[in-house]
Coordinates of N, CA, C and O in Angstrom, one line a residue:
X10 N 131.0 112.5 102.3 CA 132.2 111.9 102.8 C 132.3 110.4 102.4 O 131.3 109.6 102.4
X11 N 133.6 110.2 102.0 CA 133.7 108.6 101.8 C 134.2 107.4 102.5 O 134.2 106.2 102.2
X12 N 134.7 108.4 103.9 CA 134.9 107.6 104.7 C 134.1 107.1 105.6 O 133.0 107.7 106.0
X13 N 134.4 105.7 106.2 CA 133.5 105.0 107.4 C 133.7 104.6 108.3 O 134.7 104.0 108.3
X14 N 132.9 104.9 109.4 CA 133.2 103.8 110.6 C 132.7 102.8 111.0 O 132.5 101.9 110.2
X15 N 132.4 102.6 112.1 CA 132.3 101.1 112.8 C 131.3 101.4 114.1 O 131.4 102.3 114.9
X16 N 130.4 100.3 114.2 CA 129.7 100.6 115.4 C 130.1 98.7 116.1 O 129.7 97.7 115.4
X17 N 130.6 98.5 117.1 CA 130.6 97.1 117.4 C 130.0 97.3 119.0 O 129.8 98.2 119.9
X18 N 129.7 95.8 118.8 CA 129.0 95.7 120.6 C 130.2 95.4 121.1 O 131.2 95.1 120.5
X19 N 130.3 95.7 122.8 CA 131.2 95.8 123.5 C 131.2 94.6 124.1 O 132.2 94.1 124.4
X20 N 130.0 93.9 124.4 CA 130.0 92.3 124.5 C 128.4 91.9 124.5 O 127.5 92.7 124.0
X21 N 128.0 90.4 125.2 CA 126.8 90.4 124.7 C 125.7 91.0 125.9 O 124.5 90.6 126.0
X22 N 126.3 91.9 126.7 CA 125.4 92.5 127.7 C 124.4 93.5 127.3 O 124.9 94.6 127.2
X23 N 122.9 93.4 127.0 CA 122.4 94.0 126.2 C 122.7 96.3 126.9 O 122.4 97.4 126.4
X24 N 123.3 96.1 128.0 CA 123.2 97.1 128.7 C 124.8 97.6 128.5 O 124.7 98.8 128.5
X25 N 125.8 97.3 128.3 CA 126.7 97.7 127.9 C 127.1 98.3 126.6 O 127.2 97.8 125.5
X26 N 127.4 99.7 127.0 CA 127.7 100.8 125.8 C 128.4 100.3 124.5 O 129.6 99.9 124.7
X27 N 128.0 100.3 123.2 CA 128.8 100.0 121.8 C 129.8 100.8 121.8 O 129.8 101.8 122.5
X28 N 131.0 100.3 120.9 CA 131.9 100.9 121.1 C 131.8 101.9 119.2 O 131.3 101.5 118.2
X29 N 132.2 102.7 119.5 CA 131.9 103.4 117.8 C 133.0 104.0 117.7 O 133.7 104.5 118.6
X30 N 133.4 103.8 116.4 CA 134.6 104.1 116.0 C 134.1 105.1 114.5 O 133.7 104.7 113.4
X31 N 134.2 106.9 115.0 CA 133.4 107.3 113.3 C 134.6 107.4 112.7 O 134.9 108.6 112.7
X32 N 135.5 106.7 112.1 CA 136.6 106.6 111.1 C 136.7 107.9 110.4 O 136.9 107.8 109.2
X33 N 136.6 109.4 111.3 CA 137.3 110.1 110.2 C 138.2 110.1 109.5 O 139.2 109.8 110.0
X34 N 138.1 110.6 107.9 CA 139.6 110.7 107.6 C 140.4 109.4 107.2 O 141.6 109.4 106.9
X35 N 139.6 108.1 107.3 CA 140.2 107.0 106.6 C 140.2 107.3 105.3 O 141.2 106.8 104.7
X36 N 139.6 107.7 104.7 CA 139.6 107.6 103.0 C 140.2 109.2 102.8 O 139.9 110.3 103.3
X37 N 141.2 108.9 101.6 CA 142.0 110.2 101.7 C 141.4 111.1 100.7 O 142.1 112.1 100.5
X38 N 140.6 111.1 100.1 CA 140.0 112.2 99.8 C 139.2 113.0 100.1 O 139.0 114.1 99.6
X39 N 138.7 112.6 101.0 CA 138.1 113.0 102.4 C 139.3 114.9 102.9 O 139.1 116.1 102.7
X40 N 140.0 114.3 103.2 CA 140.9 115.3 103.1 C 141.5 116.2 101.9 O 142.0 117.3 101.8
X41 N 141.4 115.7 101.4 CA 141.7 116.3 99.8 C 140.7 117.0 99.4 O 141.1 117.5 98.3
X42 N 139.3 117.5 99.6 CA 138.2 118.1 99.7 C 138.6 119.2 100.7 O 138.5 120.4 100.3
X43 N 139.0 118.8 102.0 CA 138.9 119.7 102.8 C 139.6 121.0 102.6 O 139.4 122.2 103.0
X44 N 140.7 120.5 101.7 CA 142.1 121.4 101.8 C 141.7 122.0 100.7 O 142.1 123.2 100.6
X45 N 140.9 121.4 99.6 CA 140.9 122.2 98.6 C 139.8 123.5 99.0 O 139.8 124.7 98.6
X46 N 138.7 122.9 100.1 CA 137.5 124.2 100.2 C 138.2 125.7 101.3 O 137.7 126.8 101.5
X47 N 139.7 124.8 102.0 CA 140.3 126.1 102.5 C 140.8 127.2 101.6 O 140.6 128.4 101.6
X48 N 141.3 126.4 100.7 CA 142.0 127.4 99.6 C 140.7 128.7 98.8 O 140.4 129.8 98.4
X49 N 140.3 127.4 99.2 CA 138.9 128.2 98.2 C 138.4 129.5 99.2 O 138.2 130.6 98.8
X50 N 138.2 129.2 100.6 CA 137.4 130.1 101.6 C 138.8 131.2 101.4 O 138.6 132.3 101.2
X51 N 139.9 130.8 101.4 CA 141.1 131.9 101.7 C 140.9 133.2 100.4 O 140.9 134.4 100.6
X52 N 140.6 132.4 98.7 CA 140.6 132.8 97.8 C 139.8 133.9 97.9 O 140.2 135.0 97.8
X53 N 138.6 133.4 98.1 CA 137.9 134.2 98.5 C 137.2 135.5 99.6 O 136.3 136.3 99.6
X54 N 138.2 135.2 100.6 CA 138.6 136.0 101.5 C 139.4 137.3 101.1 O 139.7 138.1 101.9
X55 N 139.8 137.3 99.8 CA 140.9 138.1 98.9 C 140.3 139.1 98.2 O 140.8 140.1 98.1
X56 N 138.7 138.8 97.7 CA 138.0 139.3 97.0 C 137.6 140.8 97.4 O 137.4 141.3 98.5
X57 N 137.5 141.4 96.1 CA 137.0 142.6 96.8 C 135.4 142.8 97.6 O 135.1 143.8 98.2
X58 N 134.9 141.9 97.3 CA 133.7 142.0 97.9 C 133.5 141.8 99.7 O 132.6 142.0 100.5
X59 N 135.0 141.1 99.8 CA 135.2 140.7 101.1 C 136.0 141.5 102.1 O 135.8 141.7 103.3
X60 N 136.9 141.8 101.5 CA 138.3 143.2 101.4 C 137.1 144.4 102.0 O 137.6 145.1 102.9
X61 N 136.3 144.6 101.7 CA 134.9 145.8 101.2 C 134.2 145.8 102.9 O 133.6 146.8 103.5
X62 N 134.5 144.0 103.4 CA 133.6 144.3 104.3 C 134.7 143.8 105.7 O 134.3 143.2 106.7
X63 N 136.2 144.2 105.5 CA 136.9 144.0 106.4 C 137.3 142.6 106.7 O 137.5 142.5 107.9
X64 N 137.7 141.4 105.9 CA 137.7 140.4 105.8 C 139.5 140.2 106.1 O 140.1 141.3 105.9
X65 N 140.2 139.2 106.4 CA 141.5 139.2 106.9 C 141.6 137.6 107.5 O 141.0 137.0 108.5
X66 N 142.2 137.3 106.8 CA 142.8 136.0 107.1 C 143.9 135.6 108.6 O 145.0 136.1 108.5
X67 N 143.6 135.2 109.4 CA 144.3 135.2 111.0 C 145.5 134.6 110.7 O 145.3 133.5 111.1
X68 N 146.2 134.6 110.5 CA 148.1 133.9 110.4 C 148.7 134.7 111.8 O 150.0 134.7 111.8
X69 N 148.3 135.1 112.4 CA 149.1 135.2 113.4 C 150.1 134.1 114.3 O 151.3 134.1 114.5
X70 N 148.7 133.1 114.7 CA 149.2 131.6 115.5 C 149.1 130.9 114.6 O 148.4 131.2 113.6
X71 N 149.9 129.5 114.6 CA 149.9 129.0 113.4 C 148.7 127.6 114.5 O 148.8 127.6 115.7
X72 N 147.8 126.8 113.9 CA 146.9 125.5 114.3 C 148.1 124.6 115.4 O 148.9 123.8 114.9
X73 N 148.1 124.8 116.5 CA 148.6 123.8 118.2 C 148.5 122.5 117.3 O 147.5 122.2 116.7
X74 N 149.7 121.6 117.3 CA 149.7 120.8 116.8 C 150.7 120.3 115.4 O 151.4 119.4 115.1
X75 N 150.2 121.9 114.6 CA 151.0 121.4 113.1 C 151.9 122.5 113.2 O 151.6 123.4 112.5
X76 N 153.3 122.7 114.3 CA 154.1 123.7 114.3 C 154.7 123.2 113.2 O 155.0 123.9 112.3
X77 N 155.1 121.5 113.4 CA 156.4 121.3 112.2 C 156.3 121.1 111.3 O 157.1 120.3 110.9
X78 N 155.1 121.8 110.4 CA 154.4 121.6 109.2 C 155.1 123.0 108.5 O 155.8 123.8 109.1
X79 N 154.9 123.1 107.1 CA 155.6 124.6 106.3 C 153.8 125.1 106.8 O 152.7 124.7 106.9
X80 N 154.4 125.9 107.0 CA 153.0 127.1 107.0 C 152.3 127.2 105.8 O 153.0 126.9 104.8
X81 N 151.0 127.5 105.7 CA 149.6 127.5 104.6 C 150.5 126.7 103.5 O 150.8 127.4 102.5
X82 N 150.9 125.8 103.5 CA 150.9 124.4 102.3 C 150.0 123.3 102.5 O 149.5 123.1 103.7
X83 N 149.7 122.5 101.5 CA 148.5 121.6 101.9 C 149.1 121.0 103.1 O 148.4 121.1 104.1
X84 N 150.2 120.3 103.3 CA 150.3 119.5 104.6 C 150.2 120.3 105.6 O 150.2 119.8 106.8
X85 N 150.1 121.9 105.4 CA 149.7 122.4 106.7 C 147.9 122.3 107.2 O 147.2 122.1 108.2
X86 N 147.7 122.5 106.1 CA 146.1 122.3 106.0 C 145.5 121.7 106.2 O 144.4 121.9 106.8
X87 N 146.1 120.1 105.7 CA 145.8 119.0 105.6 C 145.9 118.6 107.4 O 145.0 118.2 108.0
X88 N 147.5 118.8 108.0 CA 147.1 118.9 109.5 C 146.0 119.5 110.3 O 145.4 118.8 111.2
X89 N 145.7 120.8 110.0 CA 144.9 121.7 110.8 C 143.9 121.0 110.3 O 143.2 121.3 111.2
X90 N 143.2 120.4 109.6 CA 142.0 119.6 109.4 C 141.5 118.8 110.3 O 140.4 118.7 110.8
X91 N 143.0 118.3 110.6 CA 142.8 116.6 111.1 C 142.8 117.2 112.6 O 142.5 116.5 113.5
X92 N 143.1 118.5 112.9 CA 143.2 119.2 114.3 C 142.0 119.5 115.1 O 141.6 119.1 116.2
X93 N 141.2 120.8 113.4 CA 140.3 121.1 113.7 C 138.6 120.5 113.7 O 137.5 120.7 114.2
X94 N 139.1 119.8 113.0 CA 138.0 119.5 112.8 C 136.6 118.3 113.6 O 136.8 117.1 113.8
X95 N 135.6 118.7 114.0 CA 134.5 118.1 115.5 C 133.3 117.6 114.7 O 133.0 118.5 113.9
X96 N 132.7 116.8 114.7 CA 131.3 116.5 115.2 C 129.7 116.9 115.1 O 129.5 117.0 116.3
X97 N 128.9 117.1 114.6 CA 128.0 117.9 115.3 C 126.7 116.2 115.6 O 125.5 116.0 115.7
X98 N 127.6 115.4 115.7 CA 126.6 114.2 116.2 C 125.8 113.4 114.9 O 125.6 112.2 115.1
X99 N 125.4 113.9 113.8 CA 124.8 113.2 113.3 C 125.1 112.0 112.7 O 125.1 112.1 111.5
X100 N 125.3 110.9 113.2 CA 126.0 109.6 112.8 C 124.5 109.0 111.9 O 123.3 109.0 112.3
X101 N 125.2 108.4 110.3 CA 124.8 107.9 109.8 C 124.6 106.7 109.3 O 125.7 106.2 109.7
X102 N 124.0 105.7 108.7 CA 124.5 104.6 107.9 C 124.8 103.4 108.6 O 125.2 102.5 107.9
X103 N 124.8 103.2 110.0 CA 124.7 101.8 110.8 C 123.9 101.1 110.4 O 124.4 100.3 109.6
X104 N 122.7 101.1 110.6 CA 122.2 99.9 109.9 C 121.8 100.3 108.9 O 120.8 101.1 108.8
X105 N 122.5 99.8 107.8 CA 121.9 100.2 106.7 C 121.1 99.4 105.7 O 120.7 98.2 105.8
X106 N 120.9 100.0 105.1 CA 118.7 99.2 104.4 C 119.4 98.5 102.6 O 120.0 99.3 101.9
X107 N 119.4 97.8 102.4 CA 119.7 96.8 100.9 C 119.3 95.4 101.2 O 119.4 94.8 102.3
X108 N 119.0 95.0 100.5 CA 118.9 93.5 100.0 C 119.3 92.2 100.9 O 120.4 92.3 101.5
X109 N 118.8 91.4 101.1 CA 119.2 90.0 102.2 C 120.5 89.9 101.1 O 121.6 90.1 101.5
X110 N 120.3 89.8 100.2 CA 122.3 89.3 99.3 C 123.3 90.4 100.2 O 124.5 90.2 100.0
X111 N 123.0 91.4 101.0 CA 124.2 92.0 101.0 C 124.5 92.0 102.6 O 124.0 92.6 103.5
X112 N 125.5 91.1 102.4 CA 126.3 91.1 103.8 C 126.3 92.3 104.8 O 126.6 92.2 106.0
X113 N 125.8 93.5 104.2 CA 126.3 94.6 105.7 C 124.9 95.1 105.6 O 124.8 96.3 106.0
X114 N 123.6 94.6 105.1 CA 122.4 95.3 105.2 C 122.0 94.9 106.4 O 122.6 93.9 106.8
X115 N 121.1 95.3 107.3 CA 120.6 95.4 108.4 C 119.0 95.3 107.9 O 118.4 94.3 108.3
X116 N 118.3 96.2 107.0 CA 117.0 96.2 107.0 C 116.7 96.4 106.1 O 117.4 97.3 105.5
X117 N 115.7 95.9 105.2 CA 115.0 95.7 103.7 C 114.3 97.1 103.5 O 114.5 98.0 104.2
X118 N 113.4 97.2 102.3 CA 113.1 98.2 101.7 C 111.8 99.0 102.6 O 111.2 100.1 102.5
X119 N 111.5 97.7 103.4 CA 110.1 98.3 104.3 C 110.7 98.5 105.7 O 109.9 98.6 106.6
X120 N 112.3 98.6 106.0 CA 112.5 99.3 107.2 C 112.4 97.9 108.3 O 112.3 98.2 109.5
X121 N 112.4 96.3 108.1 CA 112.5 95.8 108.6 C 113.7 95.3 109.2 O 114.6 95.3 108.3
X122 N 114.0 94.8 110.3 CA 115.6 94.4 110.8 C 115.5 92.9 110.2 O 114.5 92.4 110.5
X123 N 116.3 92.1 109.5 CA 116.3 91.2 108.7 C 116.5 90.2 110.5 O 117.2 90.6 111.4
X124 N 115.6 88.8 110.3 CA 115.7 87.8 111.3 C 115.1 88.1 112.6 O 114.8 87.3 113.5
X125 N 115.1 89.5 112.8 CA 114.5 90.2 114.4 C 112.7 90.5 114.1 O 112.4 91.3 113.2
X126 N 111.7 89.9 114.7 CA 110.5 89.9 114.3 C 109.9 91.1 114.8 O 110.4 91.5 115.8
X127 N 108.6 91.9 114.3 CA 108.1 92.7 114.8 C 109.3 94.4 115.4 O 109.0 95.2 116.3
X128 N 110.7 94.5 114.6 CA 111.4 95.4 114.9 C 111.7 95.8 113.7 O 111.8 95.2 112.7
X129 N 111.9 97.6 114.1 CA 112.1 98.0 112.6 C 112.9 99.5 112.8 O 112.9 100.0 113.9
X130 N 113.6 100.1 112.0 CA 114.7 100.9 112.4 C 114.3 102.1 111.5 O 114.8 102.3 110.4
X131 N 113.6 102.9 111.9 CA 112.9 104.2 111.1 C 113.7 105.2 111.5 O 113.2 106.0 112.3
X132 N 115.4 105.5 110.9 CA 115.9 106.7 111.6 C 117.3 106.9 110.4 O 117.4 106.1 109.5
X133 N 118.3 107.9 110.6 CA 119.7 107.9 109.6 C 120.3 106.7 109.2 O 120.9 106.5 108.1
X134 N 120.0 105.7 110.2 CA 121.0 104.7 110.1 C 120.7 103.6 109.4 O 121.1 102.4 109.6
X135 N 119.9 104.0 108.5 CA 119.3 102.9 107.6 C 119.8 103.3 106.4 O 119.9 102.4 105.5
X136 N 120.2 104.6 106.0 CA 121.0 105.3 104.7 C 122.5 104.2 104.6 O 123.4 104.0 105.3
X137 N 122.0 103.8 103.5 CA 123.4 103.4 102.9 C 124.3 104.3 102.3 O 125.5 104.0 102.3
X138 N 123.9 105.4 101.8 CA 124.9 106.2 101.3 C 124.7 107.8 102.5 O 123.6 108.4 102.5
X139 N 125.8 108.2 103.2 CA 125.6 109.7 103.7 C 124.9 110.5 103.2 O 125.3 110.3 102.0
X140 N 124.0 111.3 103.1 CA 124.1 112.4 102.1 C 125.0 113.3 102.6 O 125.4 113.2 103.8
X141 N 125.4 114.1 101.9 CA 126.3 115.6 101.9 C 126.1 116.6 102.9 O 127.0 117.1 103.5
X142 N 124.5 117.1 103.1 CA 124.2 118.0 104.0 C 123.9 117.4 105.3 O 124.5 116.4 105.9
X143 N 123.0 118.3 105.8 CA 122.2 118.2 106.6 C 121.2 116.9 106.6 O 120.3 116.6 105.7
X144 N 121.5 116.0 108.0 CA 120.6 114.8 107.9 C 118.7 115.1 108.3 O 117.8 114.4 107.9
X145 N 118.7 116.1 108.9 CA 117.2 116.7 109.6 C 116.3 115.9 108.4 O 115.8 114.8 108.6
X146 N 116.0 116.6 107.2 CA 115.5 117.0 106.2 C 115.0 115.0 105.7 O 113.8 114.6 105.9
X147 N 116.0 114.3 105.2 CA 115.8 113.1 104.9 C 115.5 111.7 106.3 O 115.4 110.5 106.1
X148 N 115.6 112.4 107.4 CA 115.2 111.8 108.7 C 113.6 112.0 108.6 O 112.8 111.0 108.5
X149 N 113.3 113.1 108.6 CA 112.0 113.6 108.3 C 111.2 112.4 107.5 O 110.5 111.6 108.0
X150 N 111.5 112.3 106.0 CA 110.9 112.0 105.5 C 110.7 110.0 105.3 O 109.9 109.2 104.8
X151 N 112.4 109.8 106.1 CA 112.4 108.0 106.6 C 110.8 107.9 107.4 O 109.8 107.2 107.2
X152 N 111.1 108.8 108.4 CA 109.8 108.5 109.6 C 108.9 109.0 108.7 O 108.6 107.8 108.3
X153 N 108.1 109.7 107.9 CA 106.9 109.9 107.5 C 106.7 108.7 107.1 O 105.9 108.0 107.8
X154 N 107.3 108.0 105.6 CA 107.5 106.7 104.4 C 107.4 105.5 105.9 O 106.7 104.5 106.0
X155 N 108.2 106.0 106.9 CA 107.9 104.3 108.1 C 106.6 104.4 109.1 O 106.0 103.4 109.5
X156 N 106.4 105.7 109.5 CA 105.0 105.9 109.7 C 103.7 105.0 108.8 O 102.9 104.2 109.1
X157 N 104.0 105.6 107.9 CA 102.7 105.1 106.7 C 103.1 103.6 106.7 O 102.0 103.0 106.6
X158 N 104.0 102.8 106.7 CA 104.1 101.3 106.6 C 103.7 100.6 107.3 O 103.2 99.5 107.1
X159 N 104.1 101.3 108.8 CA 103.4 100.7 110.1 C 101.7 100.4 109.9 O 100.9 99.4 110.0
X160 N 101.5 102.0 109.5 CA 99.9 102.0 109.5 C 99.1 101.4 108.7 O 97.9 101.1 109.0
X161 N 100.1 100.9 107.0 CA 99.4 100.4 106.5 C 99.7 98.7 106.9 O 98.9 97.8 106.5
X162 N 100.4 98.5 107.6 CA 100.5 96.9 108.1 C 99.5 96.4 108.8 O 98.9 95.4 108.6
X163 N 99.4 97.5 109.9 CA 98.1 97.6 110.8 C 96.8 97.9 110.7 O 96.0 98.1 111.6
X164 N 96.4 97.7 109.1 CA 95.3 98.8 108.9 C 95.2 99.8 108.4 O 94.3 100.0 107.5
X165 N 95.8 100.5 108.6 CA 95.5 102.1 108.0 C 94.4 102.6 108.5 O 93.6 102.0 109.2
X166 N 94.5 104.3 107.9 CA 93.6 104.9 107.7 C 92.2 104.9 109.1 O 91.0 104.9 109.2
X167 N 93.5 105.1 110.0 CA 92.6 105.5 111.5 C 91.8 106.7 111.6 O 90.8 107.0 112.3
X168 N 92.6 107.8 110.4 CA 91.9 109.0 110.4 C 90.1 108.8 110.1 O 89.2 109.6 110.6
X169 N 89.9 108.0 109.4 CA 88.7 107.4 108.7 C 87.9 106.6 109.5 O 86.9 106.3 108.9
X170 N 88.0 106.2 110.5 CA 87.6 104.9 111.0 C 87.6 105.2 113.3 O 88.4 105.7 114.1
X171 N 86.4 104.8 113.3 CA 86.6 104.9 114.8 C 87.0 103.6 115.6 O 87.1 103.7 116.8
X172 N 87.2 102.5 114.9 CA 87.5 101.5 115.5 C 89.1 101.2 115.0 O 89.2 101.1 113.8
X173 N 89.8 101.1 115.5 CA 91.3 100.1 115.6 C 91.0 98.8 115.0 O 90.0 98.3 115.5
X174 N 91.7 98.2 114.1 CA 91.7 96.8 113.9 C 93.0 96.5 114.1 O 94.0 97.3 113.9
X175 N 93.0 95.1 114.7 CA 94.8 94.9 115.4 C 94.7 94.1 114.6 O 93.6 93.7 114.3
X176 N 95.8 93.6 113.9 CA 96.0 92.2 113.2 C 96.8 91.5 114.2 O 97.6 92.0 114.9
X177 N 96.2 90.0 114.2 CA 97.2 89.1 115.0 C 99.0 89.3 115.0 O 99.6 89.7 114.0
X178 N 99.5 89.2 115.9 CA 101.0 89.2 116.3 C 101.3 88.4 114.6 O 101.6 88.8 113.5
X179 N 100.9 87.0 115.1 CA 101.2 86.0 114.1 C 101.5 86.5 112.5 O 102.4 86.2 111.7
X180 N 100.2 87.2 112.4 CA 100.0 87.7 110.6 C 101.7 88.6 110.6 O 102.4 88.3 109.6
X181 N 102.1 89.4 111.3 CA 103.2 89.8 111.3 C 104.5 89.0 111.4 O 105.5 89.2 110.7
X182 N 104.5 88.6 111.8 CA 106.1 87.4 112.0 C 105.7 86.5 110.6 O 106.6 86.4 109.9
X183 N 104.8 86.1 110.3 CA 105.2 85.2 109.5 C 105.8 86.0 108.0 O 106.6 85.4 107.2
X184 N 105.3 87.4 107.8 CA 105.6 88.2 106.3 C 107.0 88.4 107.1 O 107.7 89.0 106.2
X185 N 107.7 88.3 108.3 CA 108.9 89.1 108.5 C 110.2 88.6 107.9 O 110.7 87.5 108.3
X186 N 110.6 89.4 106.9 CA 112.2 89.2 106.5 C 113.5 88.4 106.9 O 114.2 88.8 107.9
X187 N 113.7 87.5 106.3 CA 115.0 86.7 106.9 C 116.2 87.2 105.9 O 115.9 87.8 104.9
X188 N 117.8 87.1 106.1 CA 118.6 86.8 105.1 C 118.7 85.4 105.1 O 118.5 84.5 105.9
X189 N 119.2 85.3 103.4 CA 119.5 84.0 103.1 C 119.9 82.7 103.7 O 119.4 81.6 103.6
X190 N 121.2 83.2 104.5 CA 121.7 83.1 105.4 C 121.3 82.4 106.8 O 121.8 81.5 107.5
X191 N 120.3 83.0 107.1 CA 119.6 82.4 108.5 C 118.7 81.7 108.3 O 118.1 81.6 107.2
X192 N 118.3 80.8 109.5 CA 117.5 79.9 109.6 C 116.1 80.3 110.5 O 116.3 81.0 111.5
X193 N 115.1 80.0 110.1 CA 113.8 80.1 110.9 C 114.1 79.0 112.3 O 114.4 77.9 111.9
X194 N 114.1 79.1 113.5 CA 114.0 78.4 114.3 C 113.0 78.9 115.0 O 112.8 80.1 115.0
X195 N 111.9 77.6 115.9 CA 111.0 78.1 116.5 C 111.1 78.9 117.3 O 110.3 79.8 117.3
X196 N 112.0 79.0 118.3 CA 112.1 79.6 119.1 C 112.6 81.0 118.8 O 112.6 81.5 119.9
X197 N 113.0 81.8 118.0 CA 113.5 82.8 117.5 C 111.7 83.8 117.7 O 111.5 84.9 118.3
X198 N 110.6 82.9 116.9 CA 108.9 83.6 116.5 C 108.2 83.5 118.1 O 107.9 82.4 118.6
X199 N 108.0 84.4 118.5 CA 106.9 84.4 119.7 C 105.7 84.7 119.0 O 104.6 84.7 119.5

């Protein structure tokens, strides 16, 4: 998908719900995909391999909503998209991970929150780009790659070792990530 939304704070009460806005359907090709993979599912609903197994297209009711649309033309499709179509929750790409030069990055290549010390954002919302599928699969593998960063910050290799070594708070905040943009103030580093 090419379209985007918006996650904004609702004020500065750290307990007060963000307001999210998932912008479907702002970018119009977004829809121009959808209508083209109807045609396609209909097309092939035609086939004989589908015909074979009782297959039949529903036109009885036309999609609650797109009555004053022409029936199966794209703007009817294009409606019943914008009707049917829900959610299955996986919200992507909030904070997303690039470079201190880039105005909408949130966190560097090691998963750190740029200016926020000792915090770090190991989850979807660090993807700058959606992928296509299924998020499970590349979630997976963020937390493995942020697992192993933690551990090697910390030490590593606990598997090997019966003692824990902590590194000072300190040794951490000082390697931590700023954008250009911001300023070190003391009081920001505990």
């Amino acid at each position: 998908p090419k379209s985007r939304g918006t996650v904004k704070l609702r004020s500065s009460n750290p307990y007060d719900k963000p307001i999210f806005n998932a912008g479907y359907f702002t970018h119009p090709e977004d829809i121009k995909v959808l209508v083209e993979g109807v045609k396609i599912a209909l097309a092939m609903a035609q086939t004989k391999a589908f015909t074979r197994l009782g297959s039949k297209f529903w036109d009885e009711i036309p999609m609650p909503g797109c009555e004053d649309t022409n029936l199966w033309s794209d703007e009817y499709w294009t409606c019943m998209s914008r009707q049917y179509t829900t959610t299955i929750y996986h919200h992507a790409g909030i904070a997303k991970m690039g470079p201190p030069t880039d105005p909408q990055s949130v966190v560097n290549h090691q998963l750190k929150v740029y200016g926020v010390p000792r915090l770090r954002v190991i989850d979807a919302s660090i993807m700058p780009t959606i992928v296509s599928g299924n998020t499970n699969a590349p979630v997976i593998m963020i937390a493995e790659k942020g697992a192993d960063m933690i551990k090697a910050d910390w030490g590593g290799g606990y598997e090997d070792s019966r003692v824990r070594r902590r590194r000072r708070s300190s040794d951490q905040v000082g390697s931590w990530p700023c954008k250009l943009n911001m300023t070190r103030r003391s009081d920001y580093w505990m």
